[in-house]
Short mmCIF file of C-alpha atoms in Angstrom, two decimals:
data_model
loop_
_atom_site.label_atom_id
_atom_site.label_comp_id
_atom_site.label_asym_id
_atom_site.label_seq_id
_atom_site.Cartn_x
_atom_site.Cartn_y
_atom_site.Cartn_z
CA MET N 1306 0.03 -0.02 0.12
CA ARG N 1307 1.59 1.66 -1.04
CA THR N 1308 2.61 0.77 -0.56
CA ALA N 1309 1.92 -2.18 -2.78
CA PHE N 1310 -1.59 -2.04 -3.82
CA ASN N 1311 -3.43 -4.00 -6.61
CA THR N 1312 -1.47 -3.80 -9.76
CA SER N 1313 -3.78 -3.01 -12.79
CA ALA N 1314 -3.75 -5.07 -15.90
CA PRO N 1315 -2.93 -3.07 -19.02
CA CYS N 1316 -5.31 -0.21 -19.63
CA SER N 1317 -6.72 -1.97 -22.72
CA SER N 1318 -7.87 -4.86 -20.37
CA SER N 1319 -11.56 -5.14 -19.90
CA SER N 1320 -11.18 -6.30 -16.40
CA ASP N 1321 -10.90 -4.12 -13.30
CA PRO N 1322 -8.25 -5.16 -10.72
CA LEU N 1323 -9.89 -3.43 -7.89
CA ASN N 1324 -13.54 -4.09 -7.30
CA ASP N 1325 -13.95 -2.41 -3.88
CA GLN N 1326 -12.00 -5.17 -2.23
CA PRO N 1327 -9.75 -4.39 0.76
CA PRO N 1328 -6.43 -3.20 -0.46
CA ARG N 1329 -3.94 -5.97 -1.40
CA LEU N 1330 -1.26 -5.97 1.19
CA VAL N 1331 2.29 -7.29 0.76
CA ILE N 1332 3.15 -9.04 4.00
CA VAL N 1333 6.46 -10.54 4.58
CA CYS N 1334 8.10 -13.15 6.89
CA ALA N 1335 11.67 -13.40 7.66
CA ARG N 1336 12.16 -16.14 5.10
CA LYS N 1337 11.55 -13.69 2.17
CA VAL N 1338 11.12 -10.01 3.00
CA THR N 1339 9.03 -7.39 1.17
CA ASP N 1340 6.92 -4.36 1.29
CA GLY N 1341 5.98 -0.91 1.69
CA TRP N 1342 5.87 -0.66 3.78
CA TRP N 1343 5.43 -3.60 6.22
CA GLY N 1344 3.74 -6.53 4.62
CA ARG N 1345 3.23 -10.10 3.90
CA VAL N 1346 4.03 -12.32 0.94
CA VAL N 1347 2.52 -15.72 0.32
CA GLN N 1348 3.87 -19.12 0.34
CA THR N 1349 0.72 -20.98 1.17
CA GLY N 1350 -1.45 -18.13 -0.26
CA LYS N 1351 -1.46 -16.48 3.25
CA THR N 1352 1.95 -16.59 4.82
CA ALA N 1353 4.80 -14.22 4.10
CA ALA N 1354 8.21 -14.96 2.52
CA TRP N 1355 10.87 -13.66 0.25
CA ALA N 1356 10.23 -14.36 -3.36
CA GLY N 1357 12.22 -16.74 -5.48
CA SER N 1358 15.78 -16.82 -5.11
CA SER N 1359 15.93 -13.78 -3.15
CA ALA N 1360 16.92 -15.50 0.06
CA ALA N 1361 20.40 -14.23 -0.62
CA LEU N 1362 19.27 -10.64 -0.93
CA ALA N 1363 19.66 -8.14 1.88
CA LEU N 1364 16.70 -6.27 3.09
CA VAL N 1365 17.12 -3.06 1.12
CA ALA N 1366 14.39 -0.96 2.71
CA LEU N 1367 12.07 -1.43 5.50
CA PRO N 1368 10.16 1.69 5.79
CA LEU N 1369 11.11 2.33 9.18
CA PHE N 1370 9.59 5.10 11.26
CA LEU N 1371 11.14 7.99 13.11
CA ILE N 1372 12.45 7.15 16.48
CA ALA N 1373 11.04 9.27 19.37
CA SER N 1374 12.51 9.83 22.74
CA VAL N 1375 9.21 9.38 24.61
CA GLY N 1376 8.36 6.93 27.42
CA SER N 1377 8.36 3.17 26.60
CA ASP N 1378 9.45 0.07 28.09
CA ALA N 1379 12.66 0.30 26.02
CA VAL N 1380 15.74 2.35 25.43
CA THR N 1381 15.56 4.25 22.20
CA ALA N 1382 17.51 2.86 19.33
CA GLY N 1383 18.96 4.49 16.21
CA CYS N 1384 17.33 4.00 12.82
CA ALA N 1385 20.57 3.13 10.99
CA SER N 1386 21.02 -0.41 12.52
CA ALA N 1387 17.32 -1.33 11.82
CA ALA N 1388 17.57 -0.17 8.31
CA THR N 1389 20.56 -2.23 7.45
CA GLN N 1390 19.15 -5.49 8.80
CA THR N 1391 19.40 -8.38 6.32
CA GLN N 1392 16.67 -10.83 5.55
CA ALA N 1393 18.01 -13.35 7.98
CA GLY N 1394 18.88 -10.81 10.79
CA HIS N 1395 15.56 -9.45 12.23
CA ALA N 1396 16.39 -10.47 15.69
CA ALA N 1397 19.51 -9.19 17.48
CA GLY N 1398 18.62 -10.41 20.90
CA ALA N 1399 21.24 -12.62 22.74
CA ASP N 1400 18.91 -15.60 22.82
CA SER N 1401 17.67 -15.27 19.34
CA ARG N 1402 17.25 -18.31 17.09
CA THR N 1403 16.49 -19.01 13.53
CA THR N 1404 13.96 -21.76 12.70
CA ALA N 1405 12.93 -22.57 9.26
CA GLY N 1406 14.57 -19.37 8.01
CA GLN N 1407 12.64 -17.14 10.44
CA ALA N 1408 14.58 -15.33 13.15
CA HIS N 1409 12.86 -15.28 16.56
CA ILE N 1410 13.41 -14.81 20.28
CA ASP N 1411 13.05 -18.11 22.32
CA LEU N 1412 10.55 -16.58 24.85
CA PRO N 1413 7.20 -18.27 24.85
CA LEU N 1414 4.12 -16.56 26.15
CA ALA N 1415 1.44 -18.61 27.86
CA GLN N 1416 -1.42 -16.46 26.64
CA ALA N 1417 -0.29 -16.93 23.10
CA ASP N 1418 -0.23 -20.81 23.34
CA VAL N 1419 -3.69 -21.20 25.08
CA PRO N 1420 -6.11 -23.66 23.25
CA PRO N 1421 -7.69 -21.57 20.44
CA PRO N 1422 -11.47 -21.00 20.73
CA VAL N 1423 -11.66 -21.90 17.08
CA PRO N 1424 -9.43 -24.16 14.75
CA PRO N 1425 -6.67 -21.99 13.35
CA SER N 1426 -7.41 -23.44 9.79
CA SER N 1427 -10.80 -21.82 9.91
CA LEU N 1428 -9.31 -18.31 9.94
CA THR N 1429 -8.68 -16.60 6.66
CA ALA N 1430 -6.01 -14.12 5.68
CA ALA N 1431 -7.07 -10.31 5.43
CA PRO N 1432 -5.46 -6.97 4.98
CA TRP N 1433 -3.33 -5.55 7.73
CA THR N 1434 -3.29 -2.15 9.46
CA TYR N 1435 -1.11 -0.65 11.98
CA PRO N 1436 -2.19 -1.20 15.72
CA VAL N 1437 -2.27 2.68 16.43
CA PRO N 1438 -3.29 5.73 14.48
CA ALA N 1439 -0.87 8.05 12.54
CA PRO N 1440 1.85 8.99 12.99
CA ALA N 1441 2.76 5.55 14.52
CA THR N 1442 5.87 6.68 15.98
CA VAL N 1443 8.23 3.79 17.00
CA THR N 1444 10.28 4.14 20.03
CA ALA N 1445 11.94 0.61 20.30
CA ARG N 1446 12.41 -2.21 17.81
CA PHE N 1447 12.53 -5.98 17.86
CA GLY N 1448 15.74 -7.47 19.05
CA GLN N 1449 17.12 -4.42 20.83
CA SER N 1450 19.20 -5.20 23.80
CA GLY N 1451 19.12 -3.37 27.15
CA SER N 1452 18.54 -3.56 30.81
CA HIS N 1453 14.74 -3.72 30.19
CA TRP N 1454 14.79 -7.04 28.44
CA VAL N 1455 16.26 -10.45 29.49
CA ARG N 1456 16.59 -11.90 25.98
CA GLY N 1457 16.18 -8.78 23.70
CA HIS N 1458 13.01 -6.79 22.98
CA THR N 1459 10.34 -9.19 21.73
CA GLY N 1460 8.40 -6.59 19.83
CA ILE N 1461 8.09 -3.02 18.64
CA ASP N 1462 6.80 -0.03 20.72
CA PHE N 1463 4.56 2.66 19.47
CA ALA N 1464 4.23 5.81 21.55
CA PRO N 1465 0.96 7.60 20.96
CA PRO N 1466 -0.69 9.45 23.89
CA ALA N 1467 -2.39 7.62 26.64
CA GLY N 1468 -5.99 6.64 25.79
CA THR N 1469 -5.27 6.41 21.98
CA PRO N 1470 -7.31 3.52 20.51
CA VAL N 1471 -5.60 0.41 19.66
CA PHE N 1472 -6.65 -1.66 16.71
CA ALA N 1473 -6.65 -5.39 15.61
CA THR N 1474 -3.99 -5.60 12.87
CA THR N 1475 -5.84 -8.12 10.92
CA ASP N 1476 -8.86 -10.49 11.13
CA GLY N 1477 -8.75 -13.01 13.87
CA VAL N 1478 -10.26 -14.37 17.13
CA VAL N 1479 -9.31 -13.24 20.65
CA LEU N 1480 -7.18 -15.79 22.54
CA ALA N 1481 -6.83 -14.10 25.91
CA VAL N 1482 -7.60 -10.88 27.65
CA VAL N 1483 -5.42 -10.29 30.80
CA PRO N 1484 -6.05 -7.60 33.28
CA ALA N 1485 -3.29 -5.60 35.04
CA SER N 1486 -4.45 -7.08 38.31
CA ALA N 1487 -3.04 -10.47 37.05
CA GLY N 1488 0.40 -8.92 37.81
CA HIS N 1489 1.85 -9.71 34.40
CA PRO N 1490 4.79 -7.56 33.22
CA PHE N 1491 2.67 -6.83 30.12
CA GLY N 1492 -0.01 -5.24 32.40
CA THR N 1493 -3.39 -5.31 30.65
CA PHE N 1494 -2.82 -6.97 27.27
CA VAL N 1495 -4.72 -8.89 24.56
CA THR N 1496 -3.66 -11.76 22.32
CA VAL N 1497 -5.29 -12.43 18.99
CA LEU N 1498 -5.01 -15.60 16.80
CA HIS N 1499 -5.01 -14.98 13.06
CA ALA N 1500 -4.69 -16.99 9.82
CA ASP N 1501 -1.53 -19.28 9.43
CA ASN N 1502 -1.62 -19.70 13.20
CA ILE N 1503 -0.06 -16.25 13.84
CA VAL N 1504 -0.73 -14.49 17.25
CA THR N 1505 -0.42 -10.76 17.83
CA VAL N 1506 0.03 -9.20 21.23
CA TYR N 1507 -1.05 -5.79 22.36
CA ALA N 1508 0.45 -4.94 25.73
CA HIS N 1509 0.40 -2.22 28.42
CA LEU N 1510 -3.13 -1.16 27.68
CA SER N 1511 -5.08 1.12 29.94
CA ALA N 1512 -8.25 -0.74 28.82
CA ALA N 1513 -9.10 -3.82 26.91
CA THR N 1514 -12.52 -4.15 25.23
CA PRO N 1515 -12.83 -7.55 23.69
CA THR N 1516 -13.51 -10.92 25.17
CA ARG N 1517 -12.09 -14.33 24.60
CA GLY N 1518 -13.51 -16.01 21.54
CA GLN N 1519 -14.60 -12.76 20.17
CA GLN N 1520 -14.12 -12.40 16.36
CA VAL N 1521 -12.31 -9.31 15.33
CA SER N 1522 -11.68 -7.70 11.89
CA THR N 1523 -8.89 -5.52 10.63
CA GLY N 1524 -9.01 -2.11 12.44
CA ASP N 1525 -11.51 -3.11 15.06
CA PRO N 1526 -10.69 -1.35 18.31
CA ILE N 1527 -9.54 -3.76 21.05
CA GLY N 1528 -8.19 -1.35 23.68
CA LYS N 1529 -6.54 1.82 24.56
CA VAL N 1530 -2.87 2.82 25.04
CA GLY N 1531 -1.70 2.92 28.60
CA SER N 1532 1.33 2.34 30.89
CA THR N 1533 0.21 -0.83 32.91
CA GLY N 1534 2.70 -3.52 33.92
CA ASN N 1535 6.41 -2.90 33.55
CA SER N 1536 6.45 0.32 31.63
CA THR N 1537 8.07 3.65 31.88
CA GLY N 1538 5.31 5.69 30.12
CA PRO N 1539 2.33 5.33 27.83
CA HIS N 1540 3.02 3.19 24.76
CA LEU N 1541 1.80 0.07 22.98
CA HIS N 1542 4.14 -2.87 23.05
CA PHE N 1543 3.20 -4.90 19.91
CA GLU N 1544 4.37 -8.46 19.06
CA VAL N 1545 3.89 -10.90 16.30
CA ARG N 1546 4.18 -14.67 17.06
CA PRO N 1547 3.91 -17.23 14.36
CA GLN N 1548 4.05 -20.83 15.52
CA ILE N 1549 7.75 -22.16 15.69
CA GLY N 1550 8.39 -25.56 16.87
CA GLY N 1551 4.88 -25.96 18.42
CA ARG N 1552 5.13 -22.63 20.36
CA HIS N 1553 4.14 -19.14 19.27
CA LEU N 1554 7.39 -17.26 19.48
CA PRO N 1555 8.15 -13.58 18.82
CA VAL N 1556 9.56 -12.46 15.55
CA ASN N 1557 10.18 -8.91 14.06
CA PRO N 1558 6.74 -7.47 13.51
CA GLU N 1559 7.94 -4.89 11.07
CA PRO N 1560 7.72 -7.05 8.03
CA TYR N 1561 4.28 -8.20 8.78
CA LEU N 1562 3.28 -4.45 8.75
CA SER N 1563 4.90 -3.62 5.39
CA THR N 1564 2.47 -1.87 3.16
CA ALA N 1565 -0.01 -1.95 6.01
CA LEU N 1566 -2.26 1.09 6.26
CA VAL N 1567 -1.86 3.61 9.04
CA PRO N 1568 -5.32 4.41 10.63
CA ALA N 1569 -6.16 8.15 10.71
CA ALA N 1570 -6.43 9.62 14.16
CA GLY N 1571 -9.71 8.64 15.79
CA PRO N 1572 -11.56 5.33 16.48
CA ALA N 1573 -13.00 4.80 12.89
CA PRO N 1574 -10.59 2.78 10.93
CA ALA N 1575 -12.65 3.27 7.62
CA ALA N 1576 -10.78 6.44 6.75
CA LEU N 1577 -7.31 4.94 6.32
CA THR N 1578 -4.40 7.12 5.29
CA VAL N 1579 -0.79 6.64 4.86
CA SER N 1580 0.98 8.81 7.30
CA ALA N 1581 4.37 7.65 8.19
CA VAL N 1582 7.93 8.37 7.17
CA ASP N 1583 11.02 6.32 6.59
CA CYS N 1584 13.72 6.08 9.16
CA PHE N 1585 15.90 8.45 7.17
CA VAL N 1586 14.54 11.94 6.79
CA PRO N 1587 16.79 14.06 4.64
CA THR N 1588 17.01 17.82 4.89
CA GLY N 1589 14.83 19.69 2.41
CA GLY N 1590 11.89 17.38 2.57
CA GLY N 1591 10.80 14.09 1.01
CA VAL N 1592 11.83 10.66 2.13
CA GLN N 1593 15.25 9.36 1.43
CA LEU N 1594 15.19 6.37 -0.85
CA PRO N 1595 16.87 2.96 -0.09
CA HIS N 1596 20.35 2.03 -1.35
CA LEU N 1597 18.88 -0.05 -4.27
CA ALA N 1598 16.78 2.89 -5.58
CA GLN N 1599 20.02 5.09 -5.46
CA GLN N 1600 21.96 2.31 -7.16
CA MET N 1601 19.42 1.93 -10.01
CA THR N 1602 19.19 5.81 -10.61
CA PRO N 1603 21.35 5.69 -13.75
CA THR N 1604 19.31 2.64 -15.12
CA ILE N 1605 16.16 4.64 -14.40
CA ARG N 1606 17.49 7.78 -16.32
CA ARG N 1607 18.31 5.60 -19.33
CA LEU N 1608 14.91 3.96 -19.26
CA VAL N 1609 12.83 7.23 -19.10
CA ALA N 1610 14.92 8.76 -21.97
CA ASP N 1611 12.27 7.44 -24.33
CA CYS N 1612 9.46 8.62 -21.88
CA PRO N 1613 10.46 12.18 -21.01
CA GLN N 1614 7.20 12.84 -19.29
CA LEU N 1615 8.08 10.28 -16.74
CA PRO N 1616 10.54 11.97 -14.27
CA PRO N 1617 13.12 9.51 -12.72
CA ALA N 1618 12.02 10.72 -9.29
CA TRP N 1619 8.48 9.55 -9.98
CA VAL N 1620 9.86 6.15 -10.88
CA GLN N 1621 11.67 5.95 -7.62
CA ALA N 1622 8.73 7.02 -5.61
CA GLN N 1623 6.03 4.81 -7.27
CA VAL N 1624 8.36 1.66 -6.63
CA ALA N 1625 8.96 2.78 -3.13
CA ALA N 1626 5.14 2.96 -2.79
CA GLU N 1627 4.67 -0.46 -4.44
CA SER N 1628 7.28 -2.51 -2.81
CA SER N 1629 9.63 -0.35 -0.67
CA TRP N 1630 12.35 -1.30 -3.33
CA ASN N 1631 12.34 -4.90 -2.31
CA PRO N 1632 12.96 -6.83 -5.56
CA GLY N 1633 11.55 -10.06 -4.02
CA ALA N 1634 8.21 -8.67 -2.98
CA TRP N 1635 5.29 -10.81 -3.80
CA SER N 1636 1.54 -10.57 -2.99
CA THR N 1637 -1.64 -12.34 -3.98
CA ASP N 1638 -4.75 -10.62 -5.41
CA SER N 1639 -7.69 -11.35 -7.57
CA ASN N 1640 -5.56 -11.05 -10.59
CA GLY N 1641 -3.20 -13.98 -9.61
CA GLY N 1642 -0.61 -12.12 -7.80
CA ALA N 1643 1.92 -9.31 -8.33
CA ALA N 1644 5.67 -9.60 -8.23
CA GLY N 1645 8.73 -7.53 -7.92
CA LEU N 1646 9.64 -3.85 -7.55
CA TYR N 1647 6.62 -2.46 -9.46
CA GLN N 1648 4.35 -5.31 -8.25
CA LEU N 1649 3.51 -6.24 -11.80
CA ASN N 1650 0.92 -9.00 -12.39
CA ARG N 1651 1.39 -11.66 -15.09
CA ALA N 1652 -0.77 -9.92 -17.58
CA ALA N 1653 1.19 -6.59 -17.27
CA TRP N 1654 4.52 -8.52 -17.65
CA GLN N 1655 3.23 -10.32 -20.62
CA SER N 1656 1.84 -7.16 -22.30
CA VAL N 1657 5.41 -5.77 -22.44
CA GLU N 1658 7.46 -8.77 -22.90
CA GLY N 1659 5.10 -10.74 -25.20
CA ALA N 1660 5.27 -13.79 -23.13
CA ALA N 1661 5.39 -14.63 -19.36
CA GLY N 1662 8.08 -17.35 -19.65
CA SER N 1663 7.97 -19.71 -16.67
CA TRP N 1664 5.48 -17.59 -14.77
CA ALA N 1665 2.45 -19.75 -14.84
CA PRO N 1666 -1.08 -18.20 -14.56
CA GLY N 1667 -2.22 -17.78 -10.96
CA ARG N 1668 1.16 -18.84 -9.59
CA LYS N 1669 4.12 -17.14 -8.04
CA PRO N 1670 7.07 -16.83 -10.60
CA PRO N 1671 9.73 -19.41 -9.95
CA PRO N 1672 13.25 -18.52 -8.81
CA GLY N 1673 15.35 -17.18 -11.70
CA HIS N 1674 12.38 -15.66 -13.48
CA PRO N 1675 13.58 -12.13 -14.71
CA VAL N 1676 10.70 -10.50 -12.80
CA TRP N 1677 12.87 -10.80 -9.75
CA GLU N 1678 15.88 -9.12 -11.42
CA PRO N 1679 15.82 -5.40 -10.63
CA GLY N 1680 17.27 -4.16 -13.93
CA THR N 1681 14.94 -6.23 -16.08
CA HIS N 1682 11.86 -5.47 -13.82
CA LEU N 1683 12.48 -1.88 -14.02
CA ARG N 1684 12.75 -1.95 -17.90
CA VAL N 1685 9.45 -3.73 -18.03
CA GLY N 1686 7.78 -1.67 -15.35
CA VAL N 1687 8.78 1.66 -16.87
CA THR N 1688 7.62 0.53 -20.39
CA PHE N 1689 4.26 -0.50 -18.79
CA THR N 1690 3.71 2.65 -16.76
CA CYS N 1691 4.88 4.88 -19.59
CA ARG N 1692 2.32 3.28 -21.85
CA ASN N 1693 -0.40 3.98 -19.27
CA LEU N 1694 1.04 7.56 -18.80
CA ARG N 1695 0.68 8.33 -22.47
CA GLN N 1696 -2.78 6.93 -22.66
CA MET N 1697 -3.91 9.02 -19.56
CA THR N 1698 -2.19 12.07 -21.00
CA ALA N 1699 -4.21 11.66 -24.18
CA HIS N 1700 -7.31 11.17 -22.18
CA LEU N 1701 -6.88 14.24 -20.09
CA ALA N 1702 -6.11 16.42 -23.09
CA ALA N 1703 -9.48 15.39 -24.56
CA HIS N 1704 -11.18 15.99 -21.26
CA PRO N 1705 -9.78 19.36 -19.87
CA SER N 1706 -12.47 19.51 -17.10
CA LYS N 1707 -10.48 16.70 -15.39
CA LYS N 1708 -7.86 18.44 -13.32
CA ILE N 1709 -5.94 15.39 -12.21
CA ARG N 1710 -2.35 15.49 -13.45
CA PRO N 1711 -1.17 12.87 -16.01
CA LEU N 1712 1.24 11.26 -13.46
CA ASP N 1713 -1.41 10.89 -10.84
CA ALA N 1714 -3.81 9.57 -13.44
CA MET N 1715 -1.31 7.07 -14.50
CA ALA N 1716 -0.83 5.94 -10.69
CA VAL N 1717 -4.67 5.62 -10.38
CA CYS N 1718 -4.59 3.51 -13.51
CA HIS N 1719 -1.79 1.38 -12.09
CA VAL N 1720 -3.39 0.80 -8.81
CA ALA N 1721 -6.98 0.58 -9.47
CA GLY N 1722 -7.64 0.41 -13.28
CA CYS N 1723 -7.61 3.05 -15.98
CA SER N 1724 -11.45 3.03 -16.08
CA ARG N 1725 -11.31 4.74 -12.67
CA VAL N 1726 -9.79 7.64 -14.55
CA THR N 1727 -11.76 7.65 -17.68
CA HIS N 1728 -15.19 6.89 -16.16
CA SER N 1729 -14.94 9.49 -13.25
CA THR N 1730 -15.75 13.12 -13.36
CA THR N 1731 -12.44 14.39 -12.03
CA GLY N 1732 -10.11 11.47 -12.73
CA ILE N 1733 -10.17 10.39 -9.10
CA PRO N 1734 -13.47 8.64 -8.45
CA THR N 1735 -15.78 9.30 -5.37
CA PRO N 1736 -17.38 6.36 -3.68
CA GLY N 1737 -19.83 4.74 -6.06
CA GLU N 1738 -18.34 6.40 -9.23
CA ALA N 1739 -16.68 4.51 -11.89
CA GLY N 1740 -17.43 1.07 -10.00
CA CYS N 1741 -15.25 2.32 -7.09
CA GLY N 1742 -16.59 1.92 -3.72
CA PRO N 1743 -15.30 3.43 -0.46
CA LYS N 1744 -12.52 0.95 0.00
CA CYS N 1745 -11.41 1.44 -3.66
CA VAL N 1746 -11.38 5.24 -3.23
CA ASN N 1747 -9.47 4.91 0.05
CA THR N 1748 -6.83 2.75 -1.54
CA ILE N 1749 -6.41 5.17 -4.49
CA HIS N 1750 -5.97 8.07 -2.10
CA ALA N 1751 -3.53 6.15 0.18
CA TYR N 1752 -1.51 4.96 -2.85
CA LEU N 1753 -1.18 8.61 -4.20
CA ASN N 1754 -0.28 9.95 -0.90
CA ASN N 1755 2.33 7.31 -0.45
CA ILE N 1756 3.90 8.10 -3.78
CA HIS N 1757 3.99 11.78 -3.10
CA ARG N 1758 5.60 11.34 0.29
CA HIS N 1759 8.50 9.76 -1.51
CA LEU N 1760 8.91 12.53 -3.97
CA PRO N 1761 11.59 15.29 -3.50
CA ALA N 1762 10.28 18.38 -1.84
CA ALA N 1763 9.28 21.03 -4.26
#
């Protein structure tokens, strides 16, 4: 989201890629890391992983948040160390382990391993959101060492004001609700079971609203930020615990949030907006791009020479919004999945290359497919987006009442389908217009916001 959102088929396609479904989120596990902002890629159709042969690739860009020096159960850490983590190095705790390619800290939590009220197999994957509203400031990261933690920090800490609503990050069922009176170091906390037998933990709450066995959906309020238990100030301690070796053990939550949307301030998660910044904030505005983006700048400049209306900075920003410059990003959607830097689907790839090669319909491209190679992918992606840009430029020239800029129109085309531009009054549909419902509209706005936040300051 975005962030990596639904990648449209070519503009000539009669199918729409986004029919008011929740935004496609790229979610990653430690085995293969992606997007966006934090996300999840599919191995089973639900669980996250690095794509293809990218296990050897370094994590080029987690969209890390600004570190704040406000109260938490942690000592503030610098962004640089987190930004340079590799795919296999999410946990830095002294007692961290790596099982099945997934780095974790060997510290079980009884309330994450209680018998589930429903079979885990009955739960289905759904989009993810951040557990707190914008700006979702992070004050401590997974794996940090310090006097506060015996085996390293088991989650990430967000530091909104006390009383801020806390949201379920994705669909699931409540496993346990523990009051502060129980004397646990987490104070008042909630554990929730999700698809793929993943448990999330929300700790140090001032209040918890759900009950065990309650079904929750993405963005449902489950409590309020507090400072109960072992805490130095109001914050949310958030954990992700997949099942590893028969127990739910903590792993780095940040990849699971890649491309997850950040709820706007307030209790209503329907109005989701992207409102976060990368760890590195350069002077002069904009968000500094990751190393791979900078490395590929000469390639991008050569590619856009035949498409002068497409600025290199826009290419860099759109790829950052799609995949956070993770060449191994993979996500599933109604079009059979999207891969690589631009999050292209098979139809888009084939429309440029003439054939999809070993990329079978509805399947993830195999290791070694050129979609995973950054230079090749950028060539195909720039060709595809430039084609859409030219079509949108011609459409807007013929419809001067539409004030949307051609680049923004191309982005709408890419994330939601060109018909959203051509069949709407302004070029950006309102709910119910051009077959675009509220979720579709929200996805478009979030996607455009995310591209623009990566553009250089004017």
